[in-house]
CSV table of C-alpha atoms in Angstrom, one decimal:
chain,number,residue,atom,x,y,z
A,1,MET,CA,0.4,25.5,16.7
A,2,ALA,CA,-1.7,23.4,19.1
A,3,VAL,CA,0.1,20.7,21.1
A,4,ASN,CA,-1.8,17.5,21.5
A,5,LYS,CA,-0.8,15.3,24.4
A,6,ILE,CA,-1.5,11.6,24.8
A,7,ASP,CA,-0.7,10.5,28.3
A,8,GLY,CA,-1.7,8.2,31.2
A,9,VAL,CA,-2.2,4.5,30.7
A,10,ARG,CA,-4.5,3.8,27.8
A,11,THR,CA,-5.2,2.6,24.3
A,12,VAL,CA,-6.0,5.1,21.6
A,13,GLY,CA,-6.7,5.1,17.9
A,14,GLY,CA,-4.4,6.5,15.2
A,15,GLY,CA,-4.9,9.9,13.6
A,16,LYS,CA,-3.4,13.1,12.3
A,17,TYR,CA,-2.2,15.9,14.6
A,18,ASP,CA,-0.3,19.2,14.5
A,19,LYS,CA,2.3,18.8,17.3
A,20,LEU,CA,2.1,15.6,19.3
A,21,VAL,CA,3.6,14.6,22.6
A,22,ILE,CA,3.1,11.0,23.7
A,23,ASP,CA,3.8,10.1,27.3
A,24,GLY,CA,2.8,7.4,29.8
A,25,VAL,CA,2.0,3.8,28.9
A,26,ILE,CA,0.2,4.0,25.6
A,27,THR,CA,-1.0,1.6,22.9
A,28,VAL,CA,-1.9,3.2,19.6
A,29,ASN,CA,-4.0,1.1,17.2
A,30,GLY,CA,-3.6,2.7,13.8
A,31,ASP,CA,-1.3,5.0,11.9
A,32,LEU,CA,-0.1,8.1,13.7
A,33,GLU,CA,0.9,11.2,11.7
A,34,ALA,CA,1.9,14.6,13.0
A,35,GLU,CA,3.8,17.8,12.2
A,36,SER,CA,6.3,16.8,14.9
A,37,ILE,CA,6.2,13.9,17.4
A,38,SER,CA,7.9,13.5,20.7
A,39,VAL,CA,7.6,10.0,22.3
A,40,ASP,CA,8.3,9.3,26.0
A,41,GLY,CA,7.1,6.6,28.3
A,42,VAL,CA,6.3,3.1,27.0
A,43,VAL,CA,4.5,3.2,23.7
A,44,THR,CA,3.4,0.6,21.2
A,45,ILE,CA,2.2,1.8,17.9
A,46,ASN,CA,0.3,-0.8,15.8
A,47,GLY,CA,0.7,1.1,12.6
A,48,LYS,CA,2.9,3.7,11.0
A,49,LEU,CA,4.6,6.6,12.8
A,50,GLU,CA,5.1,9.5,10.4
A,51,SER,CA,6.0,13.2,10.5
A,52,ASP,CA,7.0,15.7,7.8
A,53,SER,CA,9.3,17.3,10.4
A,54,PHE,CA,10.9,15.5,13.3
A,55,ILE,CA,10.3,12.5,15.5
A,56,LYS,CA,12.1,12.3,18.9
A,57,ILE,CA,11.9,9.1,20.9
A,58,SER,CA,13.2,9.2,24.4
A,59,GLY,CA,11.2,6.4,26.0
A,60,VAL,CA,10.6,2.8,25.0
A,61,ALA,CA,8.8,2.5,21.7
A,62,THR,CA,7.7,-0.4,19.5
A,63,VAL,CA,6.5,0.6,16.0
A,64,ASN,CA,4.8,-2.3,14.3
A,65,ASP,CA,5.0,-0.8,10.9
A,66,LYS,CA,7.0,2.0,9.1
A,67,LEU,CA,8.8,4.9,10.8
A,68,ARG,CA,9.1,8.0,8.6
A,69,ALA,CA,10.2,11.6,9.3
A,70,LYS,CA,12.5,14.3,8.0
A,71,SER,CA,14.6,13.9,11.1
A,72,ILE,CA,14.6,11.1,13.6
A,73,ASP,CA,16.4,11.3,16.9
A,74,VAL,CA,16.4,8.3,19.2
A,75,ASP,CA,17.6,8.6,22.8
A,76,GLY,CA,15.6,5.7,24.2
A,77,VAL,CA,14.9,2.1,23.1
A,78,VAL,CA,13.1,1.6,19.8
A,79,SER,CA,12.0,-1.5,17.9
A,80,ILE,CA,10.7,-1.0,14.3
A,81,LYS,CA,9.1,-3.9,12.4
A,82,LYS,CA,9.3,-2.4,8.9
A,83,ASP,CA,11.3,0.3,7.0
A,84,VAL,CA,12.7,3.5,8.4
A,85,GLU,CA,12.9,6.5,6.2
A,86,ALA,CA,14.3,10.0,7.0
A,87,ASP,CA,16.7,12.6,5.7
A,88,GLU,CA,18.7,12.3,8.9
A,89,ILE,CA,18.7,9.7,11.7
A,90,MET,CA,20.6,10.2,14.9
A,91,ILE,CA,20.8,7.4,17.5
A,92,HIS,CA,22.1,7.7,21.0
A,93,GLY,CA,20.0,4.9,22.4
A,94,VAL,CA,19.1,1.4,21.3
A,95,VAL,CA,17.5,0.8,17.9
A,96,THR,CA,16.4,-2.5,16.3
A,97,ALA,CA,15.0,-2.3,12.8
A,98,LYS,CA,13.7,-5.3,10.9
A,99,GLY,CA,13.4,-3.6,7.6
A,100,GLN,CA,15.5,-1.2,5.5
A,101,VAL,CA,16.8,2.0,7.2
A,102,SER,CA,17.3,4.7,4.6
A,103,ALA,CA,18.5,8.2,5.1
A,104,ASP,CA,20.9,10.7,3.7
A,105,ARG,CA,22.8,10.6,7.0
A,106,VAL,CA,22.6,7.9,9.6
A,107,GLU,CA,24.7,8.4,12.7
A,108,SER,CA,24.6,5.9,15.6
A,109,ARG,CA,26.6,6.4,18.8
A,110,GLY,CA,24.4,3.9,20.6
A,111,MET,CA,23.4,0.3,19.9
A,112,PHE,CA,22.0,-0.2,16.4
A,113,SER,CA,20.9,-3.4,14.8
A,114,ALA,CA,19.2,-3.5,11.4
A,115,GLU,CA,18.5,-5.7,8.5
A,116,GLU,CA,19.8,-3.1,6.0
A,117,VAL,CA,21.1,0.4,6.3
A,118,VAL,CA,21.4,2.6,3.2
A,119,GLY,CA,22.0,6.2,2.4
A,120,ASP,CA,24.6,8.8,1.6
A,121,LYS,CA,26.6,8.8,4.8
A,122,VAL,CA,26.4,6.0,7.4
A,123,ILE,CA,28.3,6.3,10.7
A,124,ILE,CA,27.8,3.5,13.2
A,125,HIS,CA,30.0,3.6,16.3
A,126,CYS,CA,29.2,1.4,19.2
A,127,ASP,CA,31.8,2.6,21.7
A,128,LYS,CA,32.8,1.4,25.2
A,129,LYS,CA,31.2,4.3,26.9
A,130,ASN,CA,27.8,3.4,25.5
A,131,LYS,CA,28.3,-0.2,26.3
A,132,ALA,CA,28.9,0.7,29.9
A,133,THR,CA,25.7,2.8,30.1
A,134,LEU,CA,23.5,0.3,28.5
A,135,GLY,CA,22.9,-1.9,31.5
A,136,GLY,CA,25.9,-4.1,31.1
A,137,LEU,CA,24.9,-5.5,27.8
A,138,PHE,CA,28.5,-6.4,27.2
A,139,ARG,CA,29.8,-8.5,30.1
A,140,LEU,CA,33.4,-9.4,30.7
A,141,GLY,CA,34.4,-12.9,29.8
A,142,ARG,CA,32.1,-13.2,26.8
A,143,ASP,CA,33.1,-13.4,23.2
A,144,LEU,CA,33.2,-9.8,22.1
A,145,HIS,CA,32.2,-10.6,18.5
A,146,LYS,CA,29.0,-12.3,19.6
A,147,GLU,CA,28.1,-9.3,21.7
A,148,LEU,CA,28.5,-6.7,18.9
A,149,PRO,CA,25.3,-5.3,17.4
A,150,LYS,CA,24.6,-6.8,14.0
A,151,VAL,CA,23.7,-5.2,10.6
A,152,GLY,CA,22.9,-7.3,7.6
A,153,THR,CA,24.0,-4.9,4.8
A,154,ILE,CA,25.3,-1.3,4.8
A,155,GLU,CA,25.3,0.5,1.5
A,156,ALA,CA,26.3,4.1,1.3
A,157,THR,CA,28.5,6.6,-0.4
A,158,GLU,CA,30.5,7.2,2.8
A,159,ILE,CA,30.7,4.5,5.5
A,160,ASP,CA,32.4,4.7,8.9
A,161,VAL,CA,31.8,1.8,11.3
A,162,ASP,CA,33.3,0.6,14.5
A,163,GLY,CA,32.1,-1.9,17.2
A,164,ILE,CA,29.7,-3.8,14.9
A,165,ARG,CA,29.2,-7.0,13.0
A,166,VAL,CA,28.1,-6.7,9.4
A,167,ASP,CA,27.5,-9.2,6.6
A,168,ASN,CA,28.0,-6.8,3.7
A,169,VAL,CA,29.6,-3.4,3.5
A,170,ASN,CA,29.2,-1.8,0.1
A,171,GLY,CA,30.2,1.8,-0.5
A,172,HIS,CA,32.5,4.3,-2.1
A,173,ASN,CA,34.6,5.4,0.8
A,174,ILE,CA,34.7,3.0,3.7
A,175,VAL,CA,36.4,3.1,7.1
A,176,ILE,CA,36.2,-0.1,9.2
A,177,GLY,CA,37.3,0.4,12.8
A,178,PRO,CA,39.2,-2.0,15.0
A,179,ARG,CA,36.2,-3.7,16.8
A,180,CYS,CA,34.4,-4.8,13.6
A,181,VAL,CA,33.6,-8.2,12.2
A,182,VAL,CA,32.7,-8.0,8.5
A,183,GLU,CA,32.0,-10.8,6.1
A,184,ASN,CA,32.2,-9.0,2.7
A,185,VAL,CA,33.4,-5.5,1.8
A,186,ASP,CA,32.9,-4.0,-1.7
A,187,CYS,CA,34.6,-0.6,-2.1
A,188,THR,CA,34.7,1.5,-5.2
A,189,GLY,CA,36.7,4.4,-3.7
A,190,ARG,CA,39.0,4.6,-0.6
A,191,LEU,CA,39.0,1.8,1.9
A,192,ALA,CA,40.6,1.9,5.3
A,193,ILE,CA,40.5,-1.2,7.5
A,194,ALA,CA,42.0,-1.2,11.0
A,195,PRO,CA,44.5,-4.0,11.5
A,196,GLU,CA,42.5,-5.3,14.5
A,197,ALA,CA,39.3,-5.6,12.5
A,198,VAL,CA,38.1,-9.0,11.2
A,199,VAL,CA,37.2,-8.8,7.5
A,200,LYS,CA,36.8,-11.9,5.5
A,201,ASN,CA,36.4,-10.9,1.9
A,202,VAL,CA,37.5,-7.6,0.3
A,203,ASN,CA,36.7,-6.3,-3.2
A,204,GLY,CA,38.6,-3.1,-3.4
A,205,GLN,CA,42.0,-1.6,-2.5
A,206,ALA,CA,42.6,-1.0,1.2
A,207,PHE,CA,44.7,2.0,2.1
A,208,GLY,CA,45.1,1.3,5.8
A,209,LYS,CA,43.7,3.4,8.5
B,1,MET,CA,13.9,-9.6,-18.3
B,2,ASN,CA,17.1,-7.7,-19.1
B,3,LEU,CA,18.5,-6.7,-15.7
B,4,ILE,CA,21.4,-4.5,-14.6
B,5,SER,CA,23.1,-4.9,-11.2
B,6,LYS,CA,23.2,-2.1,-8.7
B,7,LYS,CA,26.9,-1.9,-8.9
B,8,ASP,CA,26.9,-1.7,-12.7
B,9,LEU,CA,24.1,0.9,-12.6
B,10,LEU,CA,26.2,3.2,-10.4
B,11,ALA,CA,29.3,2.7,-12.6
B,12,VAL,CA,27.4,3.3,-15.8
B,13,THR,CA,25.4,6.4,-14.7
B,14,GLY,CA,27.9,7.9,-12.3
B,15,ILE,CA,25.3,8.3,-9.5
B,16,SER,CA,26.1,7.5,-5.9
B,17,TYR,CA,24.5,5.1,-3.4
B,18,GLY,CA,23.2,8.2,-1.6
B,19,GLN,CA,21.5,9.5,-4.7
B,20,LEU,CA,20.0,6.2,-5.6
B,21,TYR,CA,18.4,5.7,-2.2
B,22,ARG,CA,17.4,9.3,-1.9
B,23,TRP,CA,15.5,9.0,-5.1
B,24,LYS,CA,13.9,5.8,-3.9
B,25,ARG,CA,12.7,7.6,-0.8
B,26,GLN,CA,11.4,10.4,-2.8
B,27,ARG,CA,9.4,8.0,-5.0
B,28,LEU,CA,11.3,8.9,-8.1
B,29,ILE,CA,12.3,5.3,-8.6
B,30,PRO,CA,9.6,2.7,-7.9
B,31,GLU,CA,10.3,0.3,-5.1
B,32,GLU,CA,9.3,-2.6,-7.4
B,33,TRP,CA,12.4,-1.9,-9.6
B,34,PHE,CA,14.7,-3.0,-6.8
B,35,ILE,CA,14.8,-6.7,-7.5
B,36,LYS,CA,16.7,-8.7,-4.9
B,37,LYS,CA,18.3,-12.0,-6.0
B,38,ALA,CA,20.4,-14.5,-4.2
B,39,ALA,CA,24.2,-14.1,-4.7
B,40,TYR,CA,27.2,-15.8,-3.3
B,41,THR,CA,27.6,-12.9,-0.9
B,42,GLY,CA,24.0,-13.2,0.3
B,43,GLN,CA,21.8,-10.9,-1.8
B,44,GLU,CA,22.3,-8.6,-4.7
B,45,THR,CA,20.0,-6.0,-6.1
B,46,PHE,CA,19.1,-5.7,-9.8
B,47,PHE,CA,17.0,-3.4,-11.8
B,48,PRO,CA,15.1,-3.6,-15.1
B,49,ARG,CA,17.9,-2.3,-17.3
B,50,GLU,CA,16.0,-0.1,-19.8
B,51,SER,CA,13.6,1.4,-17.3
B,52,ILE,CA,16.2,2.3,-14.7
B,53,LEU,CA,18.7,3.7,-17.2
B,54,SER,CA,16.0,5.8,-18.8
B,55,ARG,CA,14.7,7.0,-15.4
B,56,VAL,CA,18.2,8.0,-14.1
B,57,GLU,CA,18.9,9.9,-17.3
B,58,THR,CA,15.6,11.7,-17.0
B,59,ILE,CA,16.1,12.6,-13.3
B,60,LEU,CA,19.7,13.9,-14.0
B,61,GLN,CA,18.4,16.1,-16.9
B,62,LEU,CA,15.5,17.5,-15.0
B,63,LYS,CA,16.7,17.8,-11.4
B,64,ASP,CA,17.9,21.3,-11.8
B,65,THR,CA,14.7,22.5,-13.4
B,66,TYR,CA,12.2,20.9,-11.0
B,67,SER,CA,12.0,20.1,-7.3
B,68,MET,CA,12.0,16.4,-6.4
B,69,GLU,CA,8.3,16.7,-5.4
B,70,GLN,CA,7.5,18.0,-8.9
B,71,LEU,CA,9.5,15.2,-10.5
B,72,ALA,CA,7.8,12.6,-8.3
B,73,GLU,CA,4.4,14.0,-9.4
B,74,MET,CA,5.5,14.1,-13.0
B,75,PHE,CA,6.5,10.4,-12.9
B,76,SER,CA,3.2,9.4,-11.4
B,77,LYS,CA,1.3,11.4,-14.1
B,78,GLY,CA,-0.7,9.5,-16.6
B,79,SER,CA,-3.5,7.8,-14.7
B,80,GLU,CA,-4.8,11.0,-13.2
B,81,LYS,CA,-8.5,11.7,-13.3
B,82,GLY,CA,-8.0,15.2,-14.7
B,83,PRO,CA,-9.3,16.7,-17.9
B,84,GLY,CA,-6.5,15.2,-19.9
B,85,LEU,CA,-4.4,17.0,-22.5
B,86,SER,CA,-5.7,19.9,-24.4
B,87,PRO,CA,-5.9,19.8,-28.2
B,88,GLU,CA,-3.2,22.4,-28.3
B,89,GLU,CA,-0.9,20.2,-26.1
B,90,LEU,CA,-1.7,17.1,-28.1
B,91,ALA,CA,-0.8,19.0,-31.3
B,92,THR,CA,2.7,19.6,-30.1
B,93,ILE,CA,3.6,15.9,-29.5
B,94,GLU,CA,5.7,15.0,-32.5
B,95,GLU,CA,5.9,11.3,-31.8
B,96,ILE,CA,2.2,11.0,-32.6
B,97,PRO,CA,1.7,11.0,-36.4
B,98,PHE,CA,0.4,14.4,-37.6
B,99,GLU,CA,-2.7,12.9,-39.1
B,100,TRP,CA,-3.7,11.3,-35.7
B,101,ARG,CA,-3.3,14.4,-33.6
B,102,ASP,CA,-6.6,16.1,-34.2
B,103,CYS,CA,-8.6,13.0,-34.1
B,104,LEU,CA,-6.8,10.9,-31.5
B,105,PRO,CA,-9.8,11.1,-29.0
B,106,GLN,CA,-12.0,9.6,-31.7
B,107,LEU,CA,-9.5,7.0,-32.8
B,108,MET,CA,-9.1,5.8,-29.2
B,109,LYS,CA,-12.8,6.3,-28.4
B,110,ARG,CA,-12.0,8.8,-25.5
B,111,ASP,CA,-13.6,12.0,-24.3
B,112,ALA,CA,-10.1,13.2,-23.4
B,113,ILE,CA,-6.6,11.9,-24.0
B,114,THR,CA,-4.5,11.2,-20.9
B,115,TRP,CA,-0.7,10.8,-20.7
B,116,ASP,CA,-1.2,7.1,-20.6
B,117,ASP,CA,-3.1,7.3,-23.8
B,118,VAL,CA,-0.3,9.3,-25.4
B,119,ILE,CA,2.2,6.7,-24.3
B,120,ALA,CA,0.2,3.9,-25.8
B,121,ALA,CA,-0.4,5.9,-29.0
B,122,VAL,CA,3.3,6.6,-29.4
B,123,PHE,CA,4.0,2.9,-28.9
B,124,VAL,CA,1.5,1.9,-31.6
B,125,ALA,CA,2.9,4.6,-33.9
B,126,GLY,CA,6.4,3.1,-33.6
B,127,CYS,CA,5.3,-0.5,-34.3
B,128,ALA,CA,7.2,-1.4,-37.5
B,129,GLY,CA,5.6,-3.6,-40.2
B,130,LEU,CA,2.0,-2.6,-39.5
B,131,THR,CA,-0.3,-0.9,-42.0
B,132,GLU,CA,-2.0,2.3,-41.1
B,133,GLU,CA,-5.3,0.4,-40.8
B,134,GLU,CA,-3.8,-2.1,-38.4
B,135,LYS,CA,-2.4,0.7,-36.2
B,136,LYS,CA,-5.8,2.4,-36.1
B,137,ASP,CA,-7.4,-0.9,-35.3
B,138,LEU,CA,-5.1,-1.2,-32.3
B,139,LEU,CA,-5.9,2.4,-31.1
B,140,ASP,CA,-9.6,1.6,-31.5
B,141,ARG,CA,-9.3,-1.5,-29.3
B,142,MET,CA,-7.0,0.1,-26.7
B,143,PRO,CA,-8.2,-0.7,-23.2
B,144,TYR,CA,-9.7,2.1,-21.1
B,145,PRO,CA,-8.5,3.2,-18.6
B,146,ILE,CA,-5.0,1.9,-19.5
B,147,PRO,CA,-3.9,-0.2,-16.5
B,148,ALA,CA,-0.2,0.6,-16.8
B,149,GLY,CA,2.3,2.5,-14.7
B,150,ASP,CA,6.0,3.0,-14.6
B,151,SER,CA,6.6,-0.5,-13.4
B,152,GLY,CA,4.7,-2.0,-16.3
B,153,SER,CA,5.3,-2.7,-19.9
B,154,ILE,CA,3.6,-2.8,-23.3
B,155,ALA,CA,3.9,-5.3,-26.1
B,156,LEU,CA,2.7,-6.1,-29.5
B,157,MET,CA,1.5,-9.6,-30.2
B,158,LYS,CA,0.2,-11.2,-33.4
B,159,MET,CA,-2.3,-14.0,-33.0
B,160,ASP,CA,-4.4,-15.7,-35.7
B,161,GLY,CA,-3.3,-13.1,-38.2
B,162,LYS,CA,-4.4,-10.2,-36.0
B,163,TYR,CA,-2.3,-7.8,-34.0
B,164,HIS,CA,-3.0,-7.1,-30.3
B,165,VAL,CA,-1.6,-4.8,-27.7
B,166,PHE,CA,-0.6,-6.4,-24.4
B,167,ILE,CA,-0.3,-4.0,-21.4
B,168,LEU,CA,1.3,-5.5,-18.3
B,169,LYS,CA,1.4,-4.1,-14.8
B,170,VAL,CA,4.8,-5.6,-14.3
B,171,ASN,CA,8.0,-5.2,-16.1
B,172,GLY,CA,8.7,-7.8,-18.8
B,173,MET,CA,6.7,-11.1,-19.0
B,174,VAL,CA,6.8,-12.0,-15.3
B,175,GLY,CA,4.1,-14.6,-14.6
B,176,LEU,CA,3.0,-14.9,-18.2
B,177,ALA,CA,3.5,-17.9,-20.4
B,178,LEU,CA,2.5,-18.0,-24.0
B,179,SER,CA,2.0,-20.9,-26.5
B,180,ASN,CA,5.0,-21.9,-28.5
B,181,GLY,CA,5.4,-19.8,-31.6
B,182,ILE,CA,3.9,-16.6,-30.1
B,183,GLU,CA,6.6,-14.0,-29.8
B,184,VAL,CA,6.3,-11.0,-27.7
B,185,GLU,CA,8.9,-8.3,-27.0
B,186,PRO,CA,7.7,-6.1,-24.2
B,187,LYS,CA,8.8,-2.6,-23.9
B,188,PRO,CA,9.1,-0.9,-20.5
B,189,TRP,CA,6.4,1.7,-20.0
B,190,SER,CA,8.8,4.1,-18.5
B,191,GLY,CA,11.1,3.6,-21.5
B,192,ILE,CA,8.5,5.4,-23.6
B,193,ALA,CA,7.1,7.7,-20.9
B,194,ASP,CA,10.4,9.1,-19.6
B,195,PRO,CA,11.7,10.5,-22.9
B,196,LEU,CA,8.3,12.1,-23.5
B,197,ARG,CA,8.3,13.6,-20.0
B,198,MET,CA,11.7,15.0,-20.6
B,199,LYS,CA,11.0,16.4,-24.1
B,200,TYR,CA,7.6,17.9,-23.2
B,201,LYS,CA,8.5,19.1,-19.7
B,202,GLU,CA,7.2,22.6,-20.5
B,203,MET,CA,3.7,21.0,-20.4
B,204,PHE,CA,4.1,20.2,-16.8
B,205,LYS,CA,5.2,23.7,-15.7
B,206,GLY,CA,2.5,25.3,-13.7
B,207,GLY,CA,0.3,22.3,-13.9
B,208,LEU,CA,1.9,20.4,-11.0
């Protein structure tokens, strides 16, 4: 399969490719679709970014529309203005999504903020190690709760969160870790809430962690 | 519009959040069916009750026979530009009165009958209290192409002593106000379409 590379400092139009590597400082005006996509450098896409296989983002990317792939792996810093759809999403870097993030499995070990995260299994852990590596985003002396990344709603069959603020957590089996601030929890199966977590309203039976 | 909350939907059908959102991603459930409304917790999602219950039942029954891509194509079938149903296929649809089957293209003034035409004809056939002539008049005046879809609905309306068919692109009577005394009971398009898709699934084999 041919590898298409967009690099340097330039503005290009959208299009369809086989295998695509984007590097450098690039602005893409239009929708970009490829069999697989690897993004590095600093990239702004004024359109959709779509792949039937995988998208790997290691640099700094702004997607001003939808992001869709079978598998999405984020190691860098990504901002998405609309929905994100995938079978599997893995986040080690920083992701901000303005729309709905939907996947069978969403796992974040980095910094993940979103309007809505839905799927089958959602794991969001913002741990101390990541905080230390993300340029001191969390500084000593500040209110921890205000520093936590925020998600509006999480809805999934299985949910496991820690180090995050959430308005609504709705799911079947839910685990809420110690460094969480949650407004509303609605659980239809097993619910475990760490004693240190701040949870305001619970609809369901907590089993303890 | 008669709605069902997401939580009730999951409880009634036994499906999980994961399945619901996977089917949405796979275009098996139209995005327009996810209706967000303000609630004391912020926002809650509701669905058109009859449409979603029928759709979930159809997916559950067919998911082991067809791939999700085939199902998505099946649910979008109806407004395709293809040659339409063959006379042999039309002859097997029991919901269309026997005496209409051979002459449905003539009754509806069509060169070929599409799935949307079948759905409209099945709706007309099921309208109680109408004479045969009134039903044939409705078929004769049926719009072409039918502007419906799975998010739409179809209704029977009587005005000035004459029956009319109303086809809406939205579910229920959203955005439509009628004079006092005119009663319309819209039926979700998918509520008619999905049972037909399920019953005549053999027709879709090989053709997708």
